[in-house]
Short mmCIF file of C-alpha atoms and ligand atoms in Angstrom, two decimals:
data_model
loop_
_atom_site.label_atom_id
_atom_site.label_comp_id
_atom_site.label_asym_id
_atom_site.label_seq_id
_atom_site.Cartn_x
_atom_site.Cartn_y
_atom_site.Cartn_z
CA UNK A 1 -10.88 275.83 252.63
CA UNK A 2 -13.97 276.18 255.22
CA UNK A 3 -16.40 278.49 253.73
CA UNK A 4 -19.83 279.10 256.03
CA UNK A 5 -22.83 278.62 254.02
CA UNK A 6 -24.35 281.23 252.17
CA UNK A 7 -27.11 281.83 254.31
CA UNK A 8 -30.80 280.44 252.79
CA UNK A 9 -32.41 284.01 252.84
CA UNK A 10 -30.13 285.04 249.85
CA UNK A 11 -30.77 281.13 248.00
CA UNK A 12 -34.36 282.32 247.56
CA UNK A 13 -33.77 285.20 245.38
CA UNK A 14 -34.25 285.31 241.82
CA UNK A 15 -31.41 286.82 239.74
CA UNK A 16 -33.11 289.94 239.13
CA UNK A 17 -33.43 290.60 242.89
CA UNK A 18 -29.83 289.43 243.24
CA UNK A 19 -28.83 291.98 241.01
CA UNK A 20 -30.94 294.35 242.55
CA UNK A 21 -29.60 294.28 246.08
CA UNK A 22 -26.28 294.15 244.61
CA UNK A 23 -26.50 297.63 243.11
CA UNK A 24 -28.31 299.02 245.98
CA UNK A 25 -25.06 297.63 248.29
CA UNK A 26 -22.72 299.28 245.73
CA UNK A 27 -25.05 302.82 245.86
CA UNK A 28 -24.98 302.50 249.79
CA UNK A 29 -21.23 301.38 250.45
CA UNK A 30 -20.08 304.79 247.53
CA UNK A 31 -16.49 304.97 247.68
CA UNK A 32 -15.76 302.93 250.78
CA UNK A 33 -15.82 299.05 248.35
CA UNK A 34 -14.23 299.13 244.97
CA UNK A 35 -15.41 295.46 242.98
CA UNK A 36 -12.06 294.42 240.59
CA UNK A 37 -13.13 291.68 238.07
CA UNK A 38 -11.13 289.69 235.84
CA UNK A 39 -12.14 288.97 232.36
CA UNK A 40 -12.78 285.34 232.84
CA UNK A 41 -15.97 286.84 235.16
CA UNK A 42 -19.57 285.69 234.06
CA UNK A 43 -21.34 288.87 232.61
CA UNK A 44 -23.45 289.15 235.82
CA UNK A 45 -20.91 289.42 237.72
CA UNK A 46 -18.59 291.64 235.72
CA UNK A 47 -21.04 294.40 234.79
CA UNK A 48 -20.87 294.99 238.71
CA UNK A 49 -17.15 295.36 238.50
CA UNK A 50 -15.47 299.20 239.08
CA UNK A 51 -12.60 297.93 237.25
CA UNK A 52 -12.15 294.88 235.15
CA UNK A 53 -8.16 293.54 233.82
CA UNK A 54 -6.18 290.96 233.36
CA UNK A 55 -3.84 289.20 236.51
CA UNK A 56 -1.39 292.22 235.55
CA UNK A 57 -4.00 295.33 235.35
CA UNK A 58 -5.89 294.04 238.44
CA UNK A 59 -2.65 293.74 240.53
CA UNK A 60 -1.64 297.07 240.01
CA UNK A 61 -5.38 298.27 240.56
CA UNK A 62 -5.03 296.68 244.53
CA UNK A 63 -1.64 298.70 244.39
CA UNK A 64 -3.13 301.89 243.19
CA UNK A 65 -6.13 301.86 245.37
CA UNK A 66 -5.74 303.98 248.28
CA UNK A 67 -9.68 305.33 248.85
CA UNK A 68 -11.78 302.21 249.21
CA UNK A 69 -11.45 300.89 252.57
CA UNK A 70 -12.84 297.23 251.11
CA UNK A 71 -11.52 295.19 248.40
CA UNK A 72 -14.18 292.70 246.70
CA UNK A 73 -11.65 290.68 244.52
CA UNK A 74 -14.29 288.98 241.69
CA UNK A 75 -11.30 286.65 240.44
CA UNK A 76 -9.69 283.49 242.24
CA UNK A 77 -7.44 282.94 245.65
CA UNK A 78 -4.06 283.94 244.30
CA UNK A 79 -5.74 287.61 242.97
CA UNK A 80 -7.24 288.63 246.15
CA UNK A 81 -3.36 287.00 248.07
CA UNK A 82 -2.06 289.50 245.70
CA UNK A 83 -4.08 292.56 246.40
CA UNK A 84 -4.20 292.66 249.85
CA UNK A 85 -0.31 292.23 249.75
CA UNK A 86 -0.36 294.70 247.52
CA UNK A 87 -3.18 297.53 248.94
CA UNK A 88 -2.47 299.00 252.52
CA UNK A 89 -3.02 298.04 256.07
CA UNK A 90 -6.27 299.45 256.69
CA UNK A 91 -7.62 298.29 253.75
CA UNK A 92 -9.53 294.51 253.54
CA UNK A 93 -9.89 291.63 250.90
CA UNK A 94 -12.72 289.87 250.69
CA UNK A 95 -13.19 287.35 248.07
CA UNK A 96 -16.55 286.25 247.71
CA UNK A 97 -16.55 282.48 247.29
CA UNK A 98 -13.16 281.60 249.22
CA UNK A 99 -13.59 278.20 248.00
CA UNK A 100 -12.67 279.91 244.22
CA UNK A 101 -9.05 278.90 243.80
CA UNK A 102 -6.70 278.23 240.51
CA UNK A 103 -6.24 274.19 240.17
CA UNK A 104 -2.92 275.55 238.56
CA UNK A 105 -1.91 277.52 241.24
CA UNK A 106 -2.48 273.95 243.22
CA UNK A 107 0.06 272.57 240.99
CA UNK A 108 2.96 273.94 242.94
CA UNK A 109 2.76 273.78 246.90
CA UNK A 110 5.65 276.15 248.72
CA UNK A 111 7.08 272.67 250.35
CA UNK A 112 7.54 271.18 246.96
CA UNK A 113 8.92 274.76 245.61
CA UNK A 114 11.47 274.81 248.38
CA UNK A 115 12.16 270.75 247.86
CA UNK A 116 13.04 271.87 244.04
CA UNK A 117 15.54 275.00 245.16
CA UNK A 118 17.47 272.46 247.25
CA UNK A 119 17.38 269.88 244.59
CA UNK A 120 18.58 271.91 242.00
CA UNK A 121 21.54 273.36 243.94
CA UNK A 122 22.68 270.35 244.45
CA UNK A 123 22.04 268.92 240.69
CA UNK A 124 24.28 272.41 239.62
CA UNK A 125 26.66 275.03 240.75
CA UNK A 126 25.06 277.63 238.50
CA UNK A 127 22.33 280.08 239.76
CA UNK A 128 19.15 279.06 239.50
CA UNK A 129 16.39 282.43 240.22
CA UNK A 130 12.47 281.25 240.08
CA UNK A 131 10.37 283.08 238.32
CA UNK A 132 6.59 282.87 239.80
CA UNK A 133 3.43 283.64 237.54
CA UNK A 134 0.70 285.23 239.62
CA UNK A 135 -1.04 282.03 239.65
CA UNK A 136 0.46 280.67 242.66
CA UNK A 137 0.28 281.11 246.52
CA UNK A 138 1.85 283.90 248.64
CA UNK A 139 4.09 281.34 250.10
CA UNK A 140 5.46 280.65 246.47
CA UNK A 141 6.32 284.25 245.76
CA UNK A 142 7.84 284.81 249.25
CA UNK A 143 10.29 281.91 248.51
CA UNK A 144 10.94 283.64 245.23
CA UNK A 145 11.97 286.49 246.48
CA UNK A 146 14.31 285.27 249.35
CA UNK A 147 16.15 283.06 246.17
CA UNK A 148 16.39 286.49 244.28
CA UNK A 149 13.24 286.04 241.97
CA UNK A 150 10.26 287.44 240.75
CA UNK A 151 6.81 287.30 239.98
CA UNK A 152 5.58 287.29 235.95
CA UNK A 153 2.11 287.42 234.58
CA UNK A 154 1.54 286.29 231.15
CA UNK A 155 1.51 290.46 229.69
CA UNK A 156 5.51 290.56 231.36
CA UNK A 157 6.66 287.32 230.75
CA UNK A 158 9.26 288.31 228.42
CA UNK A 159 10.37 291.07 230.48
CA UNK A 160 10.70 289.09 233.40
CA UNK A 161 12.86 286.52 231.31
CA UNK A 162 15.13 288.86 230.38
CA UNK A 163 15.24 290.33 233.36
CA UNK A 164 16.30 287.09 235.53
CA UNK A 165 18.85 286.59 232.68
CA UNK A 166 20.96 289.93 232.99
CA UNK A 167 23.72 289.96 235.00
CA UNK A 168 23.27 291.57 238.75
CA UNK A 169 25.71 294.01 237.94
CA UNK A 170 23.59 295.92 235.27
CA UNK A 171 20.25 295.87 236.98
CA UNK A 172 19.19 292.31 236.26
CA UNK A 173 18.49 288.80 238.97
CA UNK A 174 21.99 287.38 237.22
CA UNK A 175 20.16 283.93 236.40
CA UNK A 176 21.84 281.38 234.97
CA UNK A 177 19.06 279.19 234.91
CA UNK A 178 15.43 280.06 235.13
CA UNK A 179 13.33 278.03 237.37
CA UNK A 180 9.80 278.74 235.97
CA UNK A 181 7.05 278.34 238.11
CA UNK A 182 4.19 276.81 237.87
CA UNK A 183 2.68 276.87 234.03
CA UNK A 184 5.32 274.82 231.88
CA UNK A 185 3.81 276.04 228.75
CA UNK A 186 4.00 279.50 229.79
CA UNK A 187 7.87 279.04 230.39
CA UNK A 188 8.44 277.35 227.08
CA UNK A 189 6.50 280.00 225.11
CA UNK A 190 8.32 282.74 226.43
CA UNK A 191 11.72 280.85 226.19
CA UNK A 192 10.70 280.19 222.01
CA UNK A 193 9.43 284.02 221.95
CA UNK A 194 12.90 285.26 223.23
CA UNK A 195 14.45 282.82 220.71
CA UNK A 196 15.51 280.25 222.59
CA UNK A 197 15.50 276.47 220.96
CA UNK A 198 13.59 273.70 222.98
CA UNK A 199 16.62 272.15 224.08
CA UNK A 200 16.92 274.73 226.13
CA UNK A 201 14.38 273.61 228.60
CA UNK A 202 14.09 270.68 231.02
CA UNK A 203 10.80 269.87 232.80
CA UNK A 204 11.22 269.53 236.81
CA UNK A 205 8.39 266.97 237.82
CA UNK A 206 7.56 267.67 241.52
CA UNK A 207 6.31 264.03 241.79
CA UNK A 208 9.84 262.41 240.92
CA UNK A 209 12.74 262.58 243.09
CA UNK A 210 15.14 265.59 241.67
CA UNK A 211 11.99 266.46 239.12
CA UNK A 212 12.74 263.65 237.18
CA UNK A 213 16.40 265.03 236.01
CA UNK A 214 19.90 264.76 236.14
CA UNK A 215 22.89 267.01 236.52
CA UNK A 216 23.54 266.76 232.51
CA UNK A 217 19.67 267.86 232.13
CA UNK A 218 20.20 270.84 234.46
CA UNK A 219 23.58 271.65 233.17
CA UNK A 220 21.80 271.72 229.55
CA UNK A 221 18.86 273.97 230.25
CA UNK A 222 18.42 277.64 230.70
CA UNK A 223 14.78 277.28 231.53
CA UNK A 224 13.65 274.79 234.14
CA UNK A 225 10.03 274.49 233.77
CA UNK A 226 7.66 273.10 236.61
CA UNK A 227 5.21 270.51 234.80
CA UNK A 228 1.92 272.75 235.78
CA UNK A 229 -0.90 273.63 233.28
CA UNK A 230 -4.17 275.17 233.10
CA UNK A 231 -6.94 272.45 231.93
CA UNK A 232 -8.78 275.31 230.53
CA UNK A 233 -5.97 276.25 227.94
CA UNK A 234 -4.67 272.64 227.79
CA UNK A 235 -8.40 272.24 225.79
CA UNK A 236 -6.92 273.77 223.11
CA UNK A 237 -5.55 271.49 219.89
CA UNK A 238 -3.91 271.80 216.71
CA UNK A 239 -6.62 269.97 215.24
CA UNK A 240 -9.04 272.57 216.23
CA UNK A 241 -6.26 275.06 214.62
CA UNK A 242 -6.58 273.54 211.04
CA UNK A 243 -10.30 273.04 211.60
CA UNK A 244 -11.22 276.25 211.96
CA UNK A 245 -9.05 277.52 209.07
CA UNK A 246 -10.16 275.20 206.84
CA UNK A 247 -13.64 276.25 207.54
CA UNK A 248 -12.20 280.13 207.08
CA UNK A 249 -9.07 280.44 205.03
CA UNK A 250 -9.26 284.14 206.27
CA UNK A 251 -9.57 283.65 209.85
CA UNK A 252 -6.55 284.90 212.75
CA UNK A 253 -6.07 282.71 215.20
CA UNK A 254 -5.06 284.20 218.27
CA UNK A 255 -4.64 281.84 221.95
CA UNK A 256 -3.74 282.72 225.10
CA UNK A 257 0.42 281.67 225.92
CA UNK A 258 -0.99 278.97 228.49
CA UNK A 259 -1.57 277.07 225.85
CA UNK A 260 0.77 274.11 224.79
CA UNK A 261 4.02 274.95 222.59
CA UNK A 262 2.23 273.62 219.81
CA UNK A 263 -1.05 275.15 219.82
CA UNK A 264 0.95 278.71 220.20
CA UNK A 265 3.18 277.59 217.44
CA UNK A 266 0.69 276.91 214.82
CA UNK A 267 -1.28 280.16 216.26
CA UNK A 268 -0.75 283.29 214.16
CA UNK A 269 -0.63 285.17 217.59
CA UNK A 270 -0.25 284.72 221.24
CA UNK A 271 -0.50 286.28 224.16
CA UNK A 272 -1.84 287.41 227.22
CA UNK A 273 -5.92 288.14 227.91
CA UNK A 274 -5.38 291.96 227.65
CA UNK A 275 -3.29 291.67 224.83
CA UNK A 276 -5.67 289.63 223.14
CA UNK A 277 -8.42 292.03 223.94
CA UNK A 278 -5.88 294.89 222.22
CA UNK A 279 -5.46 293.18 219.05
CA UNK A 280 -9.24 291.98 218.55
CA UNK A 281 -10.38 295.61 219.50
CA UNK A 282 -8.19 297.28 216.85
CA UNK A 283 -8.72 294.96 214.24
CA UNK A 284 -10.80 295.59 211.51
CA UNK A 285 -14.54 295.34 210.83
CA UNK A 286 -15.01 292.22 209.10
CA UNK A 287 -12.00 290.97 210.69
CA UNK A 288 -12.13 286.79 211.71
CA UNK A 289 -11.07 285.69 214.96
CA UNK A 290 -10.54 282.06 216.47
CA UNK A 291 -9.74 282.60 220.00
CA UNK A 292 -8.24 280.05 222.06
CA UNK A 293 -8.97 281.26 225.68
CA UNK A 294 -11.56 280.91 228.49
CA UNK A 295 -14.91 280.83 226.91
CA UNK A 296 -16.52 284.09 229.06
CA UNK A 297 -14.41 286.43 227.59
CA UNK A 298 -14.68 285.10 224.02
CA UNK A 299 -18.33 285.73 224.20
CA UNK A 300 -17.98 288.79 225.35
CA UNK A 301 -15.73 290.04 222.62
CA UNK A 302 -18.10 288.71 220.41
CA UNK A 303 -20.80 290.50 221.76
CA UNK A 304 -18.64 293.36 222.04
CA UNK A 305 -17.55 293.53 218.04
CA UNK A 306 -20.71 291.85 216.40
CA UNK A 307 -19.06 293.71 212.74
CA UNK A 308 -16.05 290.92 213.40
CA UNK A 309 -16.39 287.26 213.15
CA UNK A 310 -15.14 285.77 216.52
CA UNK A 311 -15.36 282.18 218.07
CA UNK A 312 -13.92 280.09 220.33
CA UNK A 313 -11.16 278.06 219.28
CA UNK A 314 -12.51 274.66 220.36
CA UNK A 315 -15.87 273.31 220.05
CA UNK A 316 -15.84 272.15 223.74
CA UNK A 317 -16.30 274.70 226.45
CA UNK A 318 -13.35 275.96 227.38
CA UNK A 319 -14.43 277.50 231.05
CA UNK A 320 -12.68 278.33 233.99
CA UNK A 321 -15.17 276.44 236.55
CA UNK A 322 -12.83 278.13 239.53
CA UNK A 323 -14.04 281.46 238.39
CA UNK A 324 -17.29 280.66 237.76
CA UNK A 325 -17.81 280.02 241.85
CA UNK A 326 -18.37 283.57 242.04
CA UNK A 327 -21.60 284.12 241.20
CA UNK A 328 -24.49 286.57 241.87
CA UNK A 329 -25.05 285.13 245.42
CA UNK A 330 -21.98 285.00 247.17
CA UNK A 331 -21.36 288.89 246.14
CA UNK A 332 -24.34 290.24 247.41
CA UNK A 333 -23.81 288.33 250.56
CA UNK A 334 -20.12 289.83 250.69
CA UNK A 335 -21.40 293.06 250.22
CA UNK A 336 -24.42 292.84 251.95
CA UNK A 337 -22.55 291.90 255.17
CA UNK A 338 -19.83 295.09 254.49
CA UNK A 339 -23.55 297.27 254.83
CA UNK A 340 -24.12 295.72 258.17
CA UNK A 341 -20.59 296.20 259.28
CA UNK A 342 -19.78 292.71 258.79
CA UNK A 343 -17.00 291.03 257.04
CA UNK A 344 -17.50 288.07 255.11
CA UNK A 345 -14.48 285.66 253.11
CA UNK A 346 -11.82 288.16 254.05
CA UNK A 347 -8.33 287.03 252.47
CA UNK A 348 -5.32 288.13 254.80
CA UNK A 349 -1.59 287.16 254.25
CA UNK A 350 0.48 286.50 257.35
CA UNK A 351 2.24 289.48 257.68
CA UNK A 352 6.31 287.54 257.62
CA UNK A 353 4.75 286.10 254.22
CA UNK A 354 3.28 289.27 252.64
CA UNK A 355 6.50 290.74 253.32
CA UNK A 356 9.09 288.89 250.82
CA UNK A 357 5.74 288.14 248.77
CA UNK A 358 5.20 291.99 248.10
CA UNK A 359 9.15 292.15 247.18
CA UNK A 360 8.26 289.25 244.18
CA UNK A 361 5.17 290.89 243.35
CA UNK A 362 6.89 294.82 243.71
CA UNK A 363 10.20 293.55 241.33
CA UNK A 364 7.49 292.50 238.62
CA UNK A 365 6.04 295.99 238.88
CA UNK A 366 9.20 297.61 238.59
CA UNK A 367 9.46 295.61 234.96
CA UNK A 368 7.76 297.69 232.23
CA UNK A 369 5.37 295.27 230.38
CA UNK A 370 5.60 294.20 226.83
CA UNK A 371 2.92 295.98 225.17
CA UNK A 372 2.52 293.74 222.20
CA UNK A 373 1.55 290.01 221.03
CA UNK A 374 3.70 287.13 220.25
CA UNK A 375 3.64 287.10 216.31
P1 13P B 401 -3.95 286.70 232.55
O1 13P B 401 -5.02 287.33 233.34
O2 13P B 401 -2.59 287.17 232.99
O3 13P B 401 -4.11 286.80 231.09
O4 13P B 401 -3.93 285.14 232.93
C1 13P B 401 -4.99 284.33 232.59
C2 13P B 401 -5.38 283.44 233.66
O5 13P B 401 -5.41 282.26 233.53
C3 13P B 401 -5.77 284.02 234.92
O6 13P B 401 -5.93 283.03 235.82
FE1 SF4 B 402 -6.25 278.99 237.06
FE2 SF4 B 402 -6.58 278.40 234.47
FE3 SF4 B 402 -8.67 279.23 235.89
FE4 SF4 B 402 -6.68 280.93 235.28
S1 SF4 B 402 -8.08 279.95 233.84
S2 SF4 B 402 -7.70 280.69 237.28
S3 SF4 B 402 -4.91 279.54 235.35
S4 SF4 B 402 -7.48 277.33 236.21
#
């Protein structure tokens, strides 16, 4: 994506004067911007944020936000798609580095999502409804919703599952087969967590001709999972599992449900970042925590509960370098431009695509959340 330069007056500044400016935007700008964060932010950049969340809390913040006139989505491309499908007309999205995307969002381009509809309706007669995490394009969740789907994030998963699965007739998408789109290890978590056995999925593979399967591999799955993954979660191993508790018999692990099946298995908790927030946050004082998610929020945890052991899963980093392009500088140039009437990095949805991508997105706000963790 073309981004202009941020311009070499702001490349000077230290990050104290960054920070600076920043807060005197906010001050000047009152209720007009309203900065939504997501916890994989860089302190810096978060402490700025009016309200911080996970994909699912931040989505329904754009919906619920009908004062600010300006949206200043600190998150990646598919968060600030959603939320100004989400917020009104007169209100705009500006992301500030537009070159801050989701490499798993990448994973599944609208051509190959409609290529995989076709292929599977002719592989089987039964009815095959995607399913589209947040982490994808507005393209993606407008073709889910014209083939009677919906959007997920990892806190609704389950709901979303069940949902697809129920018939039409009492309230549900009358699935016969979920197509799961784009995190395969998202799909085949929440298939195990609603009991399901692992011969109940089939991987599509967008690079093969018919994703790699037959008509007895469709005919044999409920779940359908596109081969996506986030590299940040994928850094998580067993190994690292029995490594940390042999270090600390005591110690929880608890890992985000991007992580592989097995990871998650031998996990003594999954779920999504908010939910692992809950559980860390009511736990106990002396409490021990392995956490296998991105590696800004761990910290911050840690910083947050210094009376409760808490690490990162992994030894290696485990950051999200997509979020990490927005950084001191490219918000106070965003903001800084809003002051002068300007607007920088806005993200707009053709209209005929925010459309059916707002009915995706609207269905998975209709589906109450499930408040807990994966035990
Ligand atoms: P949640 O915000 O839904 O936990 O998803 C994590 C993530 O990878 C966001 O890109
Ligand atoms: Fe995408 Fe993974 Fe980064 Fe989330 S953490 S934005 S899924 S690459």
């Amino acid at each position: 994506m073309f981004q202009p330069s941020v311009p070499e007056k702001y490349v000077r500044l230290s990050d104290d004067e960054l920070a600076q400016r920043i807060a005197a935007c906010k001050e000047r700008l009152g209720g007009r911007v309203c900065i939504l964060g997501h916890h994989y932010q860089r302190d810096p950049v978060i402490q700025f944020a009016d309200f911080t969340g996970d994909s699912l809390k931040l989505s329904q913040q754009a919906a619920d936000q009908d004062e600010a006139e300006f949206i200043v989505f600190c998150g990646v491309h598919f968060m600030a798609e959603s939320a100004d499908i989400l917020s009104s007309d007169r209100q705009t999205v500006c992301l500030p580095n537009i070159q801050a995307g989701c490499a798993m969002a990448d994973m599944a381009d609208a051509s190959a999502v409609t290529a995989a509809l076709e292929e599977l309706a002719e592989l089987t007669d039964a009815k095959v409804v995607p399913i589209t995490y947040v982490n994808s394009s507005a393209a993606d969740k407008a073709i889910t919703a014209r083939a009677d789907g919906a959007c997920c994030t990892s806190s609704n998963v389950r709901n979303v599952f069940q949902w697809a699965l129920q018939p039409a007739g009492g309230g549900g998408a009358g699935a016969d087969k979920i197509l799961a789109i784009p995190d395969e290890h998202l799909g085949r978590n929440t298939a195990a967590a609603l009991g399901f056995e692992e011969k109940a999925c089939a991987v599509y593979d967008p690079h093969l001709p018919q994703g790699g399967l037959s008509a007895a591999d469709v005919e044999a799955a409920t779940f359908i999972l596109w081969k996506g993954y986030c590299h940040v979660h994928q850094v998580f191993t067993v190994e690292q599992v029995d490594r940390v508790r042999a270090d600390r018999p005591d110690i929880r692990v608890i890992v985000h449900s991007e992580c592989t099946r097995e990871v998650v298995a031998a996990a003594d908790a999954s779920g999504s970042t908010s939910q692992i927030i809950q559980a860390i946050s009511e736990a106990q004082p002396g409490s021990q925590w392995a956490v296998g998610t991105e590696a800004n929020l761990v910290n911050r945890l840690a910083q947050r509960h210094t009376d409760r052991f808490i690490r990162l899963l992994s030894d290696r980093p485990a950051t999200c370098w997509q979020m990490g392009k927005i950084d001191l500088l490219h918000l106070l140039w965003v903001l800084d431009g809003l002051v002068a009437g300007e607007i920088i990095n806005p993200v707009t949805v053709p209209a005929d695509i925010a459309a059916d991508a707002r009915i995706a997105l609207q269905r998975m706000l209709d589906i109450k959340a499930a408040t807990g963790l994966t035990q």
